[in-house]
Short mmCIF file of C-alpha atoms in Angstrom, two decimals:
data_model
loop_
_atom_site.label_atom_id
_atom_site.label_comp_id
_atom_site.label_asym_id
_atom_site.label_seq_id
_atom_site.Cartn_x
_atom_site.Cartn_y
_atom_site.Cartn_z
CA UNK X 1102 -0.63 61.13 6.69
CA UNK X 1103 -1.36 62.76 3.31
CA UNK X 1104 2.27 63.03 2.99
CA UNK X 1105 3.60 59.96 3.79
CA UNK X 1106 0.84 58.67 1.10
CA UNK X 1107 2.07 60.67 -1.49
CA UNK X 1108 4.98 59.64 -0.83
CA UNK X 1109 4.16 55.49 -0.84
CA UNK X 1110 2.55 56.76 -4.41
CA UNK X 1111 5.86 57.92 -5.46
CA UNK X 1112 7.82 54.74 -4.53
CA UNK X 1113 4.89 52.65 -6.11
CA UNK X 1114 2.92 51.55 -2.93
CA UNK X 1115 4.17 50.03 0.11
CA UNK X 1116 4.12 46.60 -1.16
CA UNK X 1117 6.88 47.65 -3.73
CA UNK X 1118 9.09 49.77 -1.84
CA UNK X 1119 12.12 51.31 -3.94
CA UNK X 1120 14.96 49.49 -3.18
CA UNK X 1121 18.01 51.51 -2.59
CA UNK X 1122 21.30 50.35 -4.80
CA UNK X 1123 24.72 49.00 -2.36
CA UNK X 1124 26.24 52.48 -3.37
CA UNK X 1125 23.06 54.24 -1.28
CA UNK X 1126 23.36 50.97 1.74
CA UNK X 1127 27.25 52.25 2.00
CA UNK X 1128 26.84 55.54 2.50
CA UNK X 1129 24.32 54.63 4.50
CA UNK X 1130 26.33 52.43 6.71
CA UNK X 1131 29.53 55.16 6.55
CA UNK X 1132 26.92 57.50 8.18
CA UNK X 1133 25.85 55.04 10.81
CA UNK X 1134 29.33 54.30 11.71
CA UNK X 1135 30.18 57.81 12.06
CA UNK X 1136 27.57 58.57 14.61
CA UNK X 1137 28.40 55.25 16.63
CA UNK X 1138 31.79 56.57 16.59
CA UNK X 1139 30.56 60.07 17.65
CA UNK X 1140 28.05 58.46 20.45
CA UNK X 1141 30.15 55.86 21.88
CA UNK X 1142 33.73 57.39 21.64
CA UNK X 1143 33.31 58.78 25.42
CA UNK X 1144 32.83 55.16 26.59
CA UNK X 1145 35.39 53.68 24.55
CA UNK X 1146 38.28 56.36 25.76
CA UNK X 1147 36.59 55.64 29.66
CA UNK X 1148 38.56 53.09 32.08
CA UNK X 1149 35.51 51.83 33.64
CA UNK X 1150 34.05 50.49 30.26
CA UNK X 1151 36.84 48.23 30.15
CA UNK X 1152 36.54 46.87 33.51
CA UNK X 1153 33.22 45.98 33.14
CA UNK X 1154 34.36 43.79 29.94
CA UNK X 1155 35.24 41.46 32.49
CA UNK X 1156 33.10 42.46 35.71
CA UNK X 1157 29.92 42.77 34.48
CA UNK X 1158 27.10 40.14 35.22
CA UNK X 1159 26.84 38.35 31.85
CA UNK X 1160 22.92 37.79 32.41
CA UNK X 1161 22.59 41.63 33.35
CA UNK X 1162 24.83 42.22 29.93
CA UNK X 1163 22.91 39.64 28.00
CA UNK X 1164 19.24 41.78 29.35
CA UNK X 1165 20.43 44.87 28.10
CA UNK X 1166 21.37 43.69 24.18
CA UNK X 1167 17.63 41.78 24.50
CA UNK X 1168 15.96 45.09 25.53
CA UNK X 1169 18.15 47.30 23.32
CA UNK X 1170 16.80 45.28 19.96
CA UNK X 1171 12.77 46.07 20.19
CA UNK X 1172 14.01 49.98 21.78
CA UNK X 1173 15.96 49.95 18.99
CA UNK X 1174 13.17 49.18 16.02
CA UNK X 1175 11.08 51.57 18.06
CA UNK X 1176 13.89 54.30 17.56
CA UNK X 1177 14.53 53.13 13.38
CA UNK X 1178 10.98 55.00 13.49
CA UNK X 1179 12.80 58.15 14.11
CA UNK X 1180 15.94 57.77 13.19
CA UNK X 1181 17.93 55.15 11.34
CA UNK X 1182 20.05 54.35 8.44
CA UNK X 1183 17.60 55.27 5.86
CA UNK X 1184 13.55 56.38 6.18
CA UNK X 1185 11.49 53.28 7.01
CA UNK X 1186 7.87 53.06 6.48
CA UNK X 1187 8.28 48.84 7.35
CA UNK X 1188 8.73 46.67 10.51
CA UNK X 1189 10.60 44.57 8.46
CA UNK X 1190 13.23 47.43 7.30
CA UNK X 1191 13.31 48.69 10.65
CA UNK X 1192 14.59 45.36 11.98
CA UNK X 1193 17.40 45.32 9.01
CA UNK X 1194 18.30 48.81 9.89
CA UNK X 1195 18.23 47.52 13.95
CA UNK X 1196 20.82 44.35 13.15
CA UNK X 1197 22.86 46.90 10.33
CA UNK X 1198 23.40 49.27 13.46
CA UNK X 1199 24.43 46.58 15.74
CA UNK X 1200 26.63 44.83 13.60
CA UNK X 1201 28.51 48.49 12.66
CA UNK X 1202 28.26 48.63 16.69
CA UNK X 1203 30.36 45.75 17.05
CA UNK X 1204 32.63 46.38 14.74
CA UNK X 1205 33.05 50.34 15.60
CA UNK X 1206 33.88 48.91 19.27
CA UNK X 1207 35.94 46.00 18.41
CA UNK X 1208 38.61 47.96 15.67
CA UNK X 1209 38.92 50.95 18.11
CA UNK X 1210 38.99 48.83 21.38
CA UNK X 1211 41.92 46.58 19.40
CA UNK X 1212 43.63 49.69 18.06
CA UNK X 1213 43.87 51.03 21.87
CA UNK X 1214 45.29 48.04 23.06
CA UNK X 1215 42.43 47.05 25.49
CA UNK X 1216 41.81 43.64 22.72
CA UNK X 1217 44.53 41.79 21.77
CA UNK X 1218 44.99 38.16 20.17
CA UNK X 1219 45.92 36.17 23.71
CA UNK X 1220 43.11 37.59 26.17
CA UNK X 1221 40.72 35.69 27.28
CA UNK X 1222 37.69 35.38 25.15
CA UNK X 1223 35.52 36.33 27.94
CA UNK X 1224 37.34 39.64 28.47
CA UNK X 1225 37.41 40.82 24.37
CA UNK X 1226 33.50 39.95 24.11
CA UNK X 1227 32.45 41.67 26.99
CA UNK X 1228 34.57 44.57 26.34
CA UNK X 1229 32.74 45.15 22.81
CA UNK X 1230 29.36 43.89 24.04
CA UNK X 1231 29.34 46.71 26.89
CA UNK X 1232 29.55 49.08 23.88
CA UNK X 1233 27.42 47.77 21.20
CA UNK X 1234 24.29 48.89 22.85
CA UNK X 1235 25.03 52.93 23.15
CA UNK X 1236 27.49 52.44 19.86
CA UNK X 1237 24.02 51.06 17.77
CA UNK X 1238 21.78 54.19 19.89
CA UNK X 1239 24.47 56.22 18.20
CA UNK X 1240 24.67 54.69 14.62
CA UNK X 1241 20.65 55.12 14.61
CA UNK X 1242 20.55 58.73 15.24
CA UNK X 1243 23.27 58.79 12.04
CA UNK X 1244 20.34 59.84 9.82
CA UNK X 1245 19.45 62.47 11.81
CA UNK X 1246 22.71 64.02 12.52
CA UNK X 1247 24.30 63.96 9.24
CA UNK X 1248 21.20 63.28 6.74
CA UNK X 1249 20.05 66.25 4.95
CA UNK X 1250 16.89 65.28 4.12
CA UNK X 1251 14.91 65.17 7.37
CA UNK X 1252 15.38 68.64 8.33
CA UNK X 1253 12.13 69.65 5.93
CA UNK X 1254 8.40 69.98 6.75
CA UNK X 1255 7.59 66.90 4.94
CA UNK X 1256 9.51 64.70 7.08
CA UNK X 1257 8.96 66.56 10.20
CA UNK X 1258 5.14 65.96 9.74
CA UNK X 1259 5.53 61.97 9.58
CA UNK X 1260 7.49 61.90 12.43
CA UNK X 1261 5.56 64.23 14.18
CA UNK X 1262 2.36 61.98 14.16
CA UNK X 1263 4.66 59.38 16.07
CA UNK X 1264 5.98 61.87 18.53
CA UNK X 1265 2.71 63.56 19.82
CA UNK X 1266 1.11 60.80 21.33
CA UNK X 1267 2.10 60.35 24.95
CA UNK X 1268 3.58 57.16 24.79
CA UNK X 1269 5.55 58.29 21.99
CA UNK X 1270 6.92 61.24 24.12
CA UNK X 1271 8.15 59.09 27.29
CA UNK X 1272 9.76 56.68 24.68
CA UNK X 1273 11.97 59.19 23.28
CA UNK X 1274 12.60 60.46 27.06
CA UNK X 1275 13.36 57.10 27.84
CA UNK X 1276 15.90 56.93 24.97
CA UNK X 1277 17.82 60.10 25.93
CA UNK X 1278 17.84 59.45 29.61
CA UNK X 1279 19.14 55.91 28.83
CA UNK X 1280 21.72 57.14 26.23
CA UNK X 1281 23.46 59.81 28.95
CA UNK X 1282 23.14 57.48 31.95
CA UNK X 1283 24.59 54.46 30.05
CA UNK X 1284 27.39 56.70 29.47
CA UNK X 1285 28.05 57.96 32.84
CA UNK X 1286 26.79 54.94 35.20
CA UNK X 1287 29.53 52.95 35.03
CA UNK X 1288 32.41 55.75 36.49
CA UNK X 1289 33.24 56.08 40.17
CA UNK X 1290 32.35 59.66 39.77
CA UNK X 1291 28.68 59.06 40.54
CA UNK X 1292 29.07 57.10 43.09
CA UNK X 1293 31.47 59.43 45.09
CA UNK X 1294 29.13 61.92 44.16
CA UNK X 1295 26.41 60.33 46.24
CA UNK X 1296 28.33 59.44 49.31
CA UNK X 1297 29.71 62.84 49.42
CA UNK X 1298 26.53 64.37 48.56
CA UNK X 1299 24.44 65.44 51.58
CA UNK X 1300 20.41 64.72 51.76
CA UNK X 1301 20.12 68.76 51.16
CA UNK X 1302 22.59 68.95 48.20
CA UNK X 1303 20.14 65.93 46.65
CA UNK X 1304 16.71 67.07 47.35
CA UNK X 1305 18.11 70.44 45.70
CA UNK X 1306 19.75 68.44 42.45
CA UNK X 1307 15.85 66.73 42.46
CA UNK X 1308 14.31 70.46 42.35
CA UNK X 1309 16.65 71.49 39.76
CA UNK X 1310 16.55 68.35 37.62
CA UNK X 1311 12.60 68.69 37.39
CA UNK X 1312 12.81 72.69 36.42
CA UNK X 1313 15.06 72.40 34.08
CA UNK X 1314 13.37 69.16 32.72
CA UNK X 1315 10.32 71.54 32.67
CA UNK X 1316 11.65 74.47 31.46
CA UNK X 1317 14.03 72.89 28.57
CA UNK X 1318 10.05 70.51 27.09
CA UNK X 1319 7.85 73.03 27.91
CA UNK X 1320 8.84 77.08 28.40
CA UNK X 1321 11.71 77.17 26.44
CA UNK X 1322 10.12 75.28 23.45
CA UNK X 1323 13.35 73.40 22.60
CA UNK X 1324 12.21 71.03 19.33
CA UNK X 1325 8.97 72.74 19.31
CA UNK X 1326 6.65 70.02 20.46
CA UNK X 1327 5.07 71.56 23.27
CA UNK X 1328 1.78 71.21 23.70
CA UNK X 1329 -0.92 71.73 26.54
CA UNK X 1330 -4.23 69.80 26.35
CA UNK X 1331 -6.99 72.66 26.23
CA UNK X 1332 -7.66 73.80 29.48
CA UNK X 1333 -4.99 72.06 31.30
CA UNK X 1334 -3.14 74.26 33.78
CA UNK X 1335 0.35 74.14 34.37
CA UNK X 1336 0.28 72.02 37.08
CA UNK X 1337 -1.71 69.33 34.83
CA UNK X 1338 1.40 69.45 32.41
CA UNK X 1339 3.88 69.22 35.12
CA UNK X 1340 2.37 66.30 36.65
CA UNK X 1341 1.71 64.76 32.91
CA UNK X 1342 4.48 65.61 31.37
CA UNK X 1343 7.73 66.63 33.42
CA UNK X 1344 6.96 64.53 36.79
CA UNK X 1345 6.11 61.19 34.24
CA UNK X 1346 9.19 61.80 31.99
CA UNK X 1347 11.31 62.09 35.81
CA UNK X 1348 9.68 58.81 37.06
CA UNK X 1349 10.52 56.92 34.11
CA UNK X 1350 14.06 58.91 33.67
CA UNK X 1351 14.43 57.66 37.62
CA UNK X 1352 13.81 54.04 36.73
CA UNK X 1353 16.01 53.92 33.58
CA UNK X 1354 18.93 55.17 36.21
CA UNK X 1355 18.00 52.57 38.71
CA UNK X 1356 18.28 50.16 35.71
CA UNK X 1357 21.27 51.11 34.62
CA UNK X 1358 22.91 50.81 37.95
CA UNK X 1359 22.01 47.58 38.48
CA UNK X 1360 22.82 46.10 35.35
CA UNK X 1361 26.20 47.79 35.86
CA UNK X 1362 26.44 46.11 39.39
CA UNK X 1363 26.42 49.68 41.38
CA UNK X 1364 23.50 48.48 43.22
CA UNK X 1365 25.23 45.54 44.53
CA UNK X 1366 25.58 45.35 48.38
CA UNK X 1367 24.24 48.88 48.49
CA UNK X 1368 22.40 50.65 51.09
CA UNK X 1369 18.93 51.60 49.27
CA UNK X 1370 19.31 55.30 50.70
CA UNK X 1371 22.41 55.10 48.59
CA UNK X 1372 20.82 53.93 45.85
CA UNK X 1373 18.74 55.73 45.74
CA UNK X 1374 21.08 58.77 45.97
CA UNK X 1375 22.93 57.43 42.98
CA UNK X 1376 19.59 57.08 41.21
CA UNK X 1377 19.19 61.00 42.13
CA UNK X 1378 22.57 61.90 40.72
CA UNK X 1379 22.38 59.85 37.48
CA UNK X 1380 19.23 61.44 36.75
CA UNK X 1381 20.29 64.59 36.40
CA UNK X 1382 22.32 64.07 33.02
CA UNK X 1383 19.39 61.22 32.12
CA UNK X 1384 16.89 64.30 32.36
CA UNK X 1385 18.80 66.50 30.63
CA UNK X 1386 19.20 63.50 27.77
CA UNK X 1387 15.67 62.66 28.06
CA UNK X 1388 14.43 66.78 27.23
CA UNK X 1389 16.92 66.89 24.20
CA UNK X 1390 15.76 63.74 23.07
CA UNK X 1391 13.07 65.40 21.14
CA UNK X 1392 15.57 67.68 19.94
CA UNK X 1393 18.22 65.10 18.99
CA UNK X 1394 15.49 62.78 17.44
CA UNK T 900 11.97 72.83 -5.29
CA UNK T 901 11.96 70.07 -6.78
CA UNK T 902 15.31 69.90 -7.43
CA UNK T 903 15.95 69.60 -3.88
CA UNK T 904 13.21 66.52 -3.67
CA UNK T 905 14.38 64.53 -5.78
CA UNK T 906 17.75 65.23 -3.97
CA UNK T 907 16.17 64.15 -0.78
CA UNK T 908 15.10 60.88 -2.50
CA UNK T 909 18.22 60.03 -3.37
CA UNK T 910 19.71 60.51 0.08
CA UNK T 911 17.19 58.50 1.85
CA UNK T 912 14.42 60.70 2.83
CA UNK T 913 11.58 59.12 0.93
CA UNK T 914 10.71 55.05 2.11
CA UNK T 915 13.00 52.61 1.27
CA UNK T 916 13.01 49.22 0.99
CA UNK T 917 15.79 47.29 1.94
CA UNK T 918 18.24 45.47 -0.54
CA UNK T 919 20.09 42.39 -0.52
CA UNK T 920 23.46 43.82 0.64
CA UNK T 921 21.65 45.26 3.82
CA UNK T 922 19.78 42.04 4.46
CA UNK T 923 23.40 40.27 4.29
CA UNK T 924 24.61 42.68 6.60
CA UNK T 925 21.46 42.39 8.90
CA UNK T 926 21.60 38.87 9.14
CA UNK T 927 25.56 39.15 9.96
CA UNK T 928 24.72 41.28 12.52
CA UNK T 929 21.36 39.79 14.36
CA UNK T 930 24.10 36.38 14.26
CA UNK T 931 26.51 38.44 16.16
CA UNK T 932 23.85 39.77 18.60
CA UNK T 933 22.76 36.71 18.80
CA UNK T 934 25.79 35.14 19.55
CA UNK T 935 26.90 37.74 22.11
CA UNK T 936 23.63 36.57 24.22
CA UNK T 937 23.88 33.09 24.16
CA UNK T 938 27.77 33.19 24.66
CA UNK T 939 27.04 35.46 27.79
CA UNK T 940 24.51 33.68 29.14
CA UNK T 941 26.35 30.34 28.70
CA UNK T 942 29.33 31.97 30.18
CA UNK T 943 26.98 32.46 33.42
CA UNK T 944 25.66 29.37 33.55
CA UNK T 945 28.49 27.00 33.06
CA UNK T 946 31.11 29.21 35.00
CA UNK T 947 29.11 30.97 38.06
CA UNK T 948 31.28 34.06 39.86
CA UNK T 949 33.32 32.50 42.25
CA UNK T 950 36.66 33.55 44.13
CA UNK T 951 39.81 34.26 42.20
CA UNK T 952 42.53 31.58 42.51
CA UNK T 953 45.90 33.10 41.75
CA UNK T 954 48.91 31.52 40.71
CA UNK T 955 52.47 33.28 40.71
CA UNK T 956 55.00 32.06 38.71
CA UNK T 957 58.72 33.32 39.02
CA UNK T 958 59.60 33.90 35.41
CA UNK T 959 63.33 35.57 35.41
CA UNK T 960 65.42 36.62 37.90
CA UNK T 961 68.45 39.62 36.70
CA UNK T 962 70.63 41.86 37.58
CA UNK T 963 68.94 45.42 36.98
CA UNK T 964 70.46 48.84 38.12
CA UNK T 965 71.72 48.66 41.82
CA UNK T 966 70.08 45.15 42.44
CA UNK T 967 67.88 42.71 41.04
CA UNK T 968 64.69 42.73 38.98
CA UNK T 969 62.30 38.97 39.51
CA UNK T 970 60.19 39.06 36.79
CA UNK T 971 56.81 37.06 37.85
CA UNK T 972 53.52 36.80 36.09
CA UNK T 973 50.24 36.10 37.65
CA UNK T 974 47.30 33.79 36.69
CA UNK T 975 43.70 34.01 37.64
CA UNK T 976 42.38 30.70 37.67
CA UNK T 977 39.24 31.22 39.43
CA UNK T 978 35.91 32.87 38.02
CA UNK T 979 35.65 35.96 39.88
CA UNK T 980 37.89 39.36 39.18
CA UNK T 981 41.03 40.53 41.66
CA UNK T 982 41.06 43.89 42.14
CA UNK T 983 43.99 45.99 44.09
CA UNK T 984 45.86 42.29 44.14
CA UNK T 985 49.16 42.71 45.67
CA UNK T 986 51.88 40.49 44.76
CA UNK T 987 54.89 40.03 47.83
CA UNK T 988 58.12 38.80 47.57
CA UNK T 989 59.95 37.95 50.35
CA UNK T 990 63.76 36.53 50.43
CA UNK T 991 64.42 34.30 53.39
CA UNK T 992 68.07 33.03 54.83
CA UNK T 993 67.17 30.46 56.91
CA UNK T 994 64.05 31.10 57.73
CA UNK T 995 64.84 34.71 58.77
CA UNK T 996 63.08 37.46 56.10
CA UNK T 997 66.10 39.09 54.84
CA UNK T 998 64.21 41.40 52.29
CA UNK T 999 60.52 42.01 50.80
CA UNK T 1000 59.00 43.96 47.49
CA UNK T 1001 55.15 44.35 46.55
CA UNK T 1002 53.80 44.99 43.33
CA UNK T 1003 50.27 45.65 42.86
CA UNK T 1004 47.78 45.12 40.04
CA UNK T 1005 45.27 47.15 39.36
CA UNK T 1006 42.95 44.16 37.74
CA UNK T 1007 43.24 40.55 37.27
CA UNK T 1008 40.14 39.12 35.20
CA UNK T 1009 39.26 35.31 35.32
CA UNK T 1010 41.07 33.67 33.18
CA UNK T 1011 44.06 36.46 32.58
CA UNK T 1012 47.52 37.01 33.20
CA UNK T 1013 49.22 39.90 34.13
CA UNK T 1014 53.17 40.01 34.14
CA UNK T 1015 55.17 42.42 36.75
CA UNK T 1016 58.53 42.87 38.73
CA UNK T 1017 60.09 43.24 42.22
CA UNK T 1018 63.14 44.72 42.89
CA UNK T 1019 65.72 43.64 45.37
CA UNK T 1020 68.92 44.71 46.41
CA UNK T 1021 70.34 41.57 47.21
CA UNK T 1022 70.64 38.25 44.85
CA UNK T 1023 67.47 36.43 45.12
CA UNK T 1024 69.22 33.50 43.44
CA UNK T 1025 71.60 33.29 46.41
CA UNK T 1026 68.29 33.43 48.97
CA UNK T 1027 65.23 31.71 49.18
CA UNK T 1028 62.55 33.54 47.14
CA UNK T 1029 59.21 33.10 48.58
CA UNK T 1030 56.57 34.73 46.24
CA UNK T 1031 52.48 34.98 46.46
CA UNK T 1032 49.40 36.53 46.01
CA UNK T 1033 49.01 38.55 49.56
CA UNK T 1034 44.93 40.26 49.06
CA UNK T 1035 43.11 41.56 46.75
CA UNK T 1036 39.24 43.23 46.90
CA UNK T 1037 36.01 42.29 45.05
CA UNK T 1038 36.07 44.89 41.67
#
């Protein structure tokens, strides 16, 4: 806290906020664009992506961009363009990152070939509007994968504050799990996977998801934020920490499937097998998150 | 040390406020979210999934290699996506089937074309030409 008000001192108070010149917004911007490029490049080279410009449940697609905006002021706390100490700035840096989302998606999506003058409308919006979401996830972490300023103590300790309290902690789990399963719910692979899977094969993808989700948080002290509550055993910490971040990594899959239509018409023991599957790269997402973030 | 904060400063580290450019670019983009929502909801309301209705139109018919290519291209006119449609041809003398071609497309949106050939040996504008949209499965 004492940093972040030295820091306000510097800039002259909250109230009068530097404000940064168009030359630092561009660079800014060039940044963002690079990491939507880097985060959504896997889903803009994958088939299924541009089926589901046209397949996809426009209300389900329509959910997703509503729940991506607050998720994605949340995340301007610990990532974005440029450090914001605002709501309001936050929200800027939310629409800048979806607007370099679109556009990311749309050039790329017209330079393969899979938008062209002639298609229906339908198709060419849903194809970019698929990929905005992950595209603006990706523009946000910009600062943090190409900024040079974060890496320091001072930063660190702001966002710290954020990122110890529990809430904070599923949040970012949430974010990884949903970045990785938005990227891989939508190809046949998982679904084969859990038909062909048997109940054995699952339950032992389950153990291993929540060991290594344990192991990559807690005992192998990737990001360094572990922490157990004096006195708590390990147990405590698995139950807090590693079986909560699973549950909610479980229910971001289940989300993702359905918005994606894979639930449709579905058995719900193959669901849920599909839920088991997907969470395996969500959990994986959701213990780097920290270290991404 | 302190070289590198003011550095840091510079490159965004320290709070920010936000300028006019990025609240222009902001507003272009909440429009465009904004848009995007109420285009895809409107889309569901006003046009709920239904069956595809396709149309096959016979658009050339030429000599190519050994036989003949018919050059067709199909319409989705319905609200709901073809997947694995197969297109058949079938030349008739008489009545009698004489010769038959399939194509198959992979994906036919609502609301798209696709173009595609058949190949026959003999003349198809010598024959009957019966073409049509045989099955197709829910994407």
């Amino acid at each position: 806290m004492a940093a972040s008000r030295g820091r306000e001192r510097d800039g002259g108070g909250v109230a009068t906020l530097r404000i940064p010149s168009s030359t630092e917004f561009f660079v800014g911007a060039g940044r963002a664009f690079a990491g939507a490029l880097l985060f959504s490049l896997p889903m803009l080279m994958t088939m299924e992506f541009w089926q589901l410009g046209f397949t996809i449940d426009p209300f389900r697609l329509a959910l997703l961009l509503a729940i991506g905006v607050p998720l994605l002021v949340r995340l301007s706390r610990y990532g974005g363009i440029r450090h914001t100490v605002r709501l309001q700035d936050d929200v800027a840096d939310v629409f800048v990152s979806l607007l370099i989302a679109f556009v990311t998606a749309g050039l790329l999506l017209w330079l393969f070939g899979e938008v062209a003058p002639g298609r229906p409308l339908r198709e060419v919006w849903g194809k970019v509007a698929v990929q905005a979401f992950p595209a603006a996830i990706g523009a946000m972490l910009a600062l943090n994968q190409f900024g040079q300023g974060d890496t320091d103590a001072d930063a660190d300790a702001d966002r710290g504050e954020i990122e110890t309290r529990y809430g904070g902690e599923l949040f970012l789990m949430v974010v990884g799990a949903l970045f990785l399963s938005l990227n891989l719910a939508p190809t046949d692979e998982v679904a084969v996977l859990a038909f062909t899977m048997s109940v054995w094969q699952e339950i032992g993808l389950l153990v291993l998801t929540l060991l290594l989700m344990h192991a990559f948080v807690h005992a192998v002290e990737f990001g360094g934020t572990h922490r157990r509550v004096a006195g708590e055993s390990v147990l405590g910490l698995f139950a807090r920490s590693t079986l909560a971040g699973y549950a909610a990594v479980f229910l971001v899959s289940v989300y993702v499937l359905w918005t994606f239509g894979r639930t449709d018409g579905v058995a719900l023991h193959e669901v849920i097998s599909m839920a088991i599957v997907l969470s395996f790269p969500g959990a994986v997402g959701a213990a780097f998150a920290r270290l991404i973030l | 040390m302190a070289g590198r904060d003011s550095e840091g400063k510079r490159d965004g580290k320290a709070p920010v406020g936000t300028s006019p450019v990025e609240w222009a670019a902001a507003a272009a983009g909440a429009v465009l979210l904004v848009a995007t929502i109420a285009y895809l909801v409107h889309y569901g309301l006003t046009k709920p999934e239904g069956p595809p209705v396709i149309r096959v139109v016979v658009e050339t018919v030429e000599p190519a290699g050994e036989g003949y290519r018919v050059g067709f291209t199909a319409t989705n006119e319905g609200n709901g996506t073809a997947a694995e449609l197969s297109i058949r041809g079938v030349l008739r003398a008489g009545g009698a089937e004489i010769e038959a071609s399939t194509a198959r497309i992979d994906f036919l949106p609502q609301e798209s074309s696709r173009s595609g050939g058949l190949f026959f040996r003999r003349d198809p504008r010598a024959l009957t030409l019966d073409l049509r949209a045989e099955g197709y499965v829910e994407p």
